[in-house]
Short mmCIF file of C-alpha atoms and ligand atoms in Angstrom, two decimals:
data_model
loop_
_atom_site.label_atom_id
_atom_site.label_comp_id
_atom_site.label_asym_id
_atom_site.label_seq_id
_atom_site.Cartn_x
_atom_site.Cartn_y
_atom_site.Cartn_z
CA UNK A 272 -29.92 72.22 -41.41
CA UNK A 273 -28.83 75.80 -42.06
CA UNK A 274 -25.26 74.65 -42.39
CA UNK A 275 -26.28 72.47 -45.39
CA UNK A 276 -28.21 75.30 -46.95
CA UNK A 277 -25.21 77.59 -46.77
CA UNK A 278 -22.96 74.93 -48.23
CA UNK A 279 -25.39 74.29 -51.10
CA UNK A 280 -25.51 78.00 -51.86
CA UNK A 281 -21.71 78.17 -52.00
CA UNK A 282 -21.58 75.18 -54.36
CA UNK A 283 -24.38 76.62 -56.49
CA UNK A 284 -22.40 79.85 -56.89
CA UNK A 285 -19.22 78.00 -57.82
CA UNK A 286 -21.17 76.04 -60.43
CA UNK A 287 -21.98 79.24 -62.29
CA UNK A 288 -18.31 79.53 -63.22
CA UNK A 289 -17.38 75.87 -63.47
CA UNK A 290 -20.18 74.00 -65.23
CA UNK A 291 -20.17 73.98 -69.07
CA UNK A 292 -23.10 75.55 -70.84
CA UNK A 293 -26.20 73.41 -71.02
CA UNK A 294 -25.19 71.18 -68.12
CA UNK A 295 -26.17 73.32 -65.18
CA UNK A 296 -29.60 71.71 -64.65
CA UNK A 297 -28.10 68.23 -64.44
CA UNK A 298 -25.29 69.42 -62.15
CA UNK A 299 -27.89 70.95 -59.83
CA UNK A 300 -29.92 67.71 -59.84
CA UNK A 301 -26.94 65.91 -58.34
CA UNK A 302 -26.51 68.63 -55.73
CA UNK A 303 -30.14 68.06 -54.82
CA UNK A 304 -29.65 64.30 -54.31
CA UNK A 305 -26.93 65.02 -51.75
CA UNK A 306 -28.57 68.10 -50.27
CA UNK A 307 -28.05 66.94 -46.67
CA UNK A 308 -25.02 64.73 -47.05
CA UNK A 309 -21.94 66.33 -45.53
CA UNK A 310 -19.54 63.95 -47.31
CA UNK A 311 -20.88 64.59 -50.83
CA UNK A 312 -21.30 68.33 -50.22
CA UNK A 313 -17.65 68.59 -49.12
CA UNK A 314 -16.63 66.73 -52.28
CA UNK A 315 -18.76 68.91 -54.56
CA UNK A 316 -17.39 72.08 -53.00
CA UNK A 317 -13.81 70.88 -53.46
CA UNK A 318 -14.44 69.84 -57.07
CA UNK A 319 -16.14 73.07 -58.12
CA UNK A 320 -13.52 75.17 -56.30
CA UNK A 321 -10.50 73.42 -57.84
CA UNK A 322 -11.51 71.86 -61.15
CA UNK A 323 -9.09 68.92 -61.61
CA UNK A 324 -7.96 69.79 -65.14
CA UNK A 325 -8.64 73.50 -64.87
CA UNK A 326 -11.28 73.32 -67.56
CA UNK A 327 -15.03 73.72 -67.20
CA UNK A 328 -16.44 70.45 -65.98
CA UNK A 329 -19.31 68.99 -63.99
CA UNK A 330 -20.07 65.91 -61.91
CA UNK A 331 -22.89 63.67 -63.05
CA UNK A 332 -22.31 60.73 -60.71
CA UNK A 333 -20.55 59.88 -57.47
CA UNK A 334 -19.64 56.24 -56.88
CA UNK A 335 -18.38 54.48 -53.77
CA UNK A 336 -15.08 52.70 -54.38
CA UNK A 337 -14.34 51.89 -50.75
CA UNK A 338 -15.03 53.09 -47.25
CA UNK A 339 -13.56 52.38 -43.86
CA UNK A 340 -14.02 53.99 -40.45
CA UNK A 341 -15.68 57.10 -41.75
CA UNK A 342 -13.18 57.57 -44.59
CA UNK A 343 -14.74 57.37 -48.07
CA UNK A 344 -12.88 56.62 -51.28
CA UNK A 345 -15.16 58.08 -53.95
CA UNK A 346 -14.99 58.17 -57.73
CA UNK A 347 -16.62 61.06 -59.53
CA UNK A 348 -17.75 60.75 -63.13
CA UNK A 349 -17.49 64.08 -64.84
CA UNK A 350 -18.01 65.38 -68.36
CA UNK A 351 -14.25 65.02 -68.94
CA UNK A 352 -12.93 62.09 -66.93
CA UNK A 353 -13.21 59.95 -63.76
CA UNK A 354 -11.40 61.12 -60.64
CA UNK A 355 -10.70 59.77 -57.17
CA UNK A 356 -11.26 61.65 -53.94
CA UNK A 357 -10.81 60.79 -50.27
CA UNK A 358 -13.49 62.35 -48.11
CA UNK A 359 -14.11 62.22 -44.35
CA UNK A 360 -15.33 64.61 -41.69
CA UNK A 361 -11.68 65.77 -41.56
CA UNK A 362 -11.72 67.06 -45.13
CA UNK A 363 -11.31 66.26 -48.81
CA UNK A 364 -8.22 65.14 -50.71
CA UNK A 365 -8.00 64.94 -54.49
CA UNK A 366 -6.19 61.77 -55.62
CA UNK A 367 -6.07 62.23 -59.39
CA UNK A 368 -7.62 60.35 -62.33
CA UNK A 369 -9.12 56.96 -61.45
CA UNK A 370 -7.04 55.25 -64.16
CA UNK A 371 -3.84 56.23 -62.35
CA UNK A 372 -5.04 54.80 -59.05
CA UNK A 373 -3.78 55.70 -55.59
CA UNK A 374 -0.15 56.71 -55.16
CA UNK A 375 -0.18 57.21 -51.41
CA UNK A 376 1.27 54.10 -49.70
CA UNK A 377 -0.48 54.77 -46.39
CA UNK A 378 -3.80 55.15 -48.10
CA UNK A 379 -3.33 51.90 -50.03
CA UNK A 380 -2.58 50.13 -46.74
CA UNK A 381 -5.53 51.73 -45.02
CA UNK A 382 -7.92 50.36 -47.65
CA UNK A 383 -5.96 47.09 -47.87
CA UNK A 384 -4.84 47.30 -51.49
CA UNK A 385 -1.56 45.54 -52.12
CA UNK A 386 -0.13 48.27 -54.33
CA UNK A 387 -1.07 50.84 -56.95
CA UNK A 388 -0.98 48.33 -59.83
CA UNK A 389 -3.39 46.01 -58.03
CA UNK A 390 -5.68 48.92 -57.36
CA UNK A 391 -5.64 49.96 -61.02
CA UNK A 392 -6.40 46.38 -62.12
CA UNK A 393 -9.41 46.07 -59.81
CA UNK A 394 -10.70 49.60 -60.36
CA UNK A 395 -10.71 50.06 -64.12
CA UNK A 396 -13.96 51.98 -64.42
CA UNK A 397 -15.99 53.94 -61.91
CA UNK A 398 -19.07 52.25 -63.37
CA UNK A 399 -17.99 48.99 -61.71
CA UNK A 400 -18.90 50.53 -58.35
CA UNK A 401 -22.26 51.25 -56.83
CA UNK A 402 -23.66 54.75 -56.70
CA UNK A 403 -22.73 56.51 -53.48
CA UNK A 404 -25.90 56.77 -51.36
CA UNK A 405 -26.33 59.78 -49.09
CA UNK A 406 -25.03 58.54 -45.70
CA UNK A 407 -28.06 59.84 -43.83
CA UNK A 408 -30.24 57.28 -45.61
CA UNK A 409 -27.88 54.33 -45.19
CA UNK A 410 -28.73 52.45 -41.99
CA UNK A 411 -25.35 50.75 -41.99
CA UNK A 412 -23.51 54.03 -41.48
CA UNK A 413 -23.42 55.90 -38.17
CA UNK A 414 -25.16 59.20 -38.93
CA UNK A 415 -22.72 61.11 -36.74
CA UNK A 416 -19.22 59.71 -37.26
CA UNK A 417 -19.86 57.56 -40.39
CA UNK A 418 -18.50 54.34 -38.88
CA UNK A 419 -20.00 51.33 -40.67
CA UNK A 420 -21.89 48.53 -38.91
CA UNK A 421 -19.38 46.55 -36.82
CA UNK A 422 -16.78 49.33 -36.78
CA UNK A 423 -15.94 51.36 -33.69
CA UNK A 424 -17.26 54.90 -33.50
CA UNK A 425 -14.87 57.79 -33.52
CA UNK A 426 -14.24 58.47 -29.82
CA UNK A 427 -16.60 61.25 -28.77
CA UNK A 428 -19.31 60.27 -31.24
CA UNK A 429 -22.71 61.02 -29.65
CA UNK A 430 -24.16 57.73 -30.92
CA UNK A 431 -21.63 55.50 -29.12
CA UNK A 432 -23.15 53.53 -26.26
CA UNK A 433 -21.45 53.11 -22.90
CA UNK A 434 -20.29 49.50 -22.28
CA UNK A 435 -20.94 49.88 -18.51
CA UNK A 436 -24.40 51.44 -18.28
CA UNK A 437 -25.71 51.20 -21.85
CA UNK A 438 -26.37 54.95 -21.95
CA UNK A 439 -24.89 57.56 -24.24
CA UNK A 440 -21.14 57.40 -23.66
CA UNK A 441 -20.54 61.14 -23.95
CA UNK A 442 -23.39 61.88 -21.53
CA UNK A 443 -23.35 59.25 -18.76
CA UNK A 444 -21.28 59.52 -15.59
CA UNK A 445 -19.29 56.33 -16.04
CA UNK A 446 -16.18 58.15 -17.21
CA UNK A 447 -15.97 60.05 -13.92
CA UNK A 448 -16.70 56.96 -11.83
CA UNK A 449 -14.15 54.84 -13.65
CA UNK A 450 -11.41 57.46 -13.46
CA UNK A 451 -12.46 58.54 -9.95
CA UNK A 452 -12.37 62.20 -10.89
CA UNK A 453 -14.90 65.05 -10.86
CA UNK A 454 -14.12 66.27 -14.35
CA UNK A 455 -12.02 65.13 -17.29
CA UNK A 456 -9.58 67.96 -17.47
CA UNK A 457 -6.46 66.79 -19.25
CA UNK A 458 -5.40 64.92 -22.34
CA UNK A 459 -3.99 62.34 -19.90
CA UNK A 460 -7.44 61.72 -18.40
CA UNK A 461 -8.80 61.13 -21.88
CA UNK A 462 -6.04 58.70 -22.79
CA UNK A 463 -6.54 56.83 -19.50
CA UNK A 464 -10.28 56.71 -20.13
CA UNK A 465 -9.75 55.31 -23.61
CA UNK A 466 -7.55 52.57 -22.14
CA UNK A 467 -10.14 51.55 -19.54
CA UNK A 468 -12.79 51.70 -22.22
CA UNK A 469 -10.82 49.41 -24.55
CA UNK A 470 -10.26 46.96 -21.70
CA UNK A 471 -13.96 46.85 -21.03
CA UNK A 472 -14.66 46.48 -24.77
CA UNK A 473 -16.27 49.25 -26.79
CA UNK A 474 -19.63 48.80 -28.48
CA UNK A 475 -19.30 49.08 -32.26
CA UNK A 476 -21.88 50.80 -34.42
CA UNK A 477 -25.03 48.90 -35.31
CA UNK A 478 -28.22 50.20 -36.96
CA UNK A 479 -30.35 49.82 -33.76
CA UNK A 480 -28.32 52.67 -32.25
CA UNK A 481 -29.75 55.19 -34.71
CA UNK A 482 -31.83 57.89 -33.06
CA UNK A 483 -35.46 56.97 -33.75
CA UNK A 484 -36.36 60.51 -34.79
CA UNK A 485 -33.77 62.81 -36.23
CA UNK A 486 -35.44 65.90 -34.75
CA UNK A 487 -35.24 64.57 -31.20
CA UNK A 488 -31.69 65.79 -31.03
CA UNK A 489 -28.91 63.66 -29.60
CA UNK A 490 -31.16 61.59 -27.32
CA UNK A 491 -30.70 57.89 -27.99
CA UNK A 492 -33.58 55.48 -27.74
CA UNK A 493 -32.44 52.02 -26.76
CA UNK A 494 -34.46 48.94 -27.78
ZN1 ZN B 161 -20.60 57.15 -34.51
ZN1 ZN B 162 -22.17 54.79 -18.75
#
């Protein structure tokens, strides 16, 4: 929790320089909504560190344009404009004004948009999209790696269940048994384990996998 507090403090300090007069209370309200959401906090920090048009500005809404495998395509509505950002646990990337759409070919493919023109046609206004809900409160998102229901976890996610024993995949002993080793010591071991795991069939995220009490740490309660 301390990590969030520190992040909020950093954002709060940046706001002092970035937010236009009279808007600070509303800007802080939004920060409060996402107080424990690592995705939104990363976005807010990026925005207030590098104001898109280098003028004082503030975010009053964050909307979810698309999301896949822990990667979020978010639109922010600011006092000046609407902008697109890509956010994941890997970091934040500014994409430019929403009206210009996505230029990056790979990104368009990843989210299955035919091309930039198609994207622009379907995404005219950020208000067409739902408000981005803090991921912690959305049951259909893995709280650790942000995979959606039905998607595979990021390998190494503490919520992923083992397809052999049903336990916590990063904790059980199946990886040693299957590889017939004492420890997983090399990149090669990991790659081999991933292959065996894929053959067996990995268990995608579903809401029942959520830890029943957040403060019980990484322990997973099954059924
Ligand atoms: Zn996960
Ligand atoms: Zn196991």
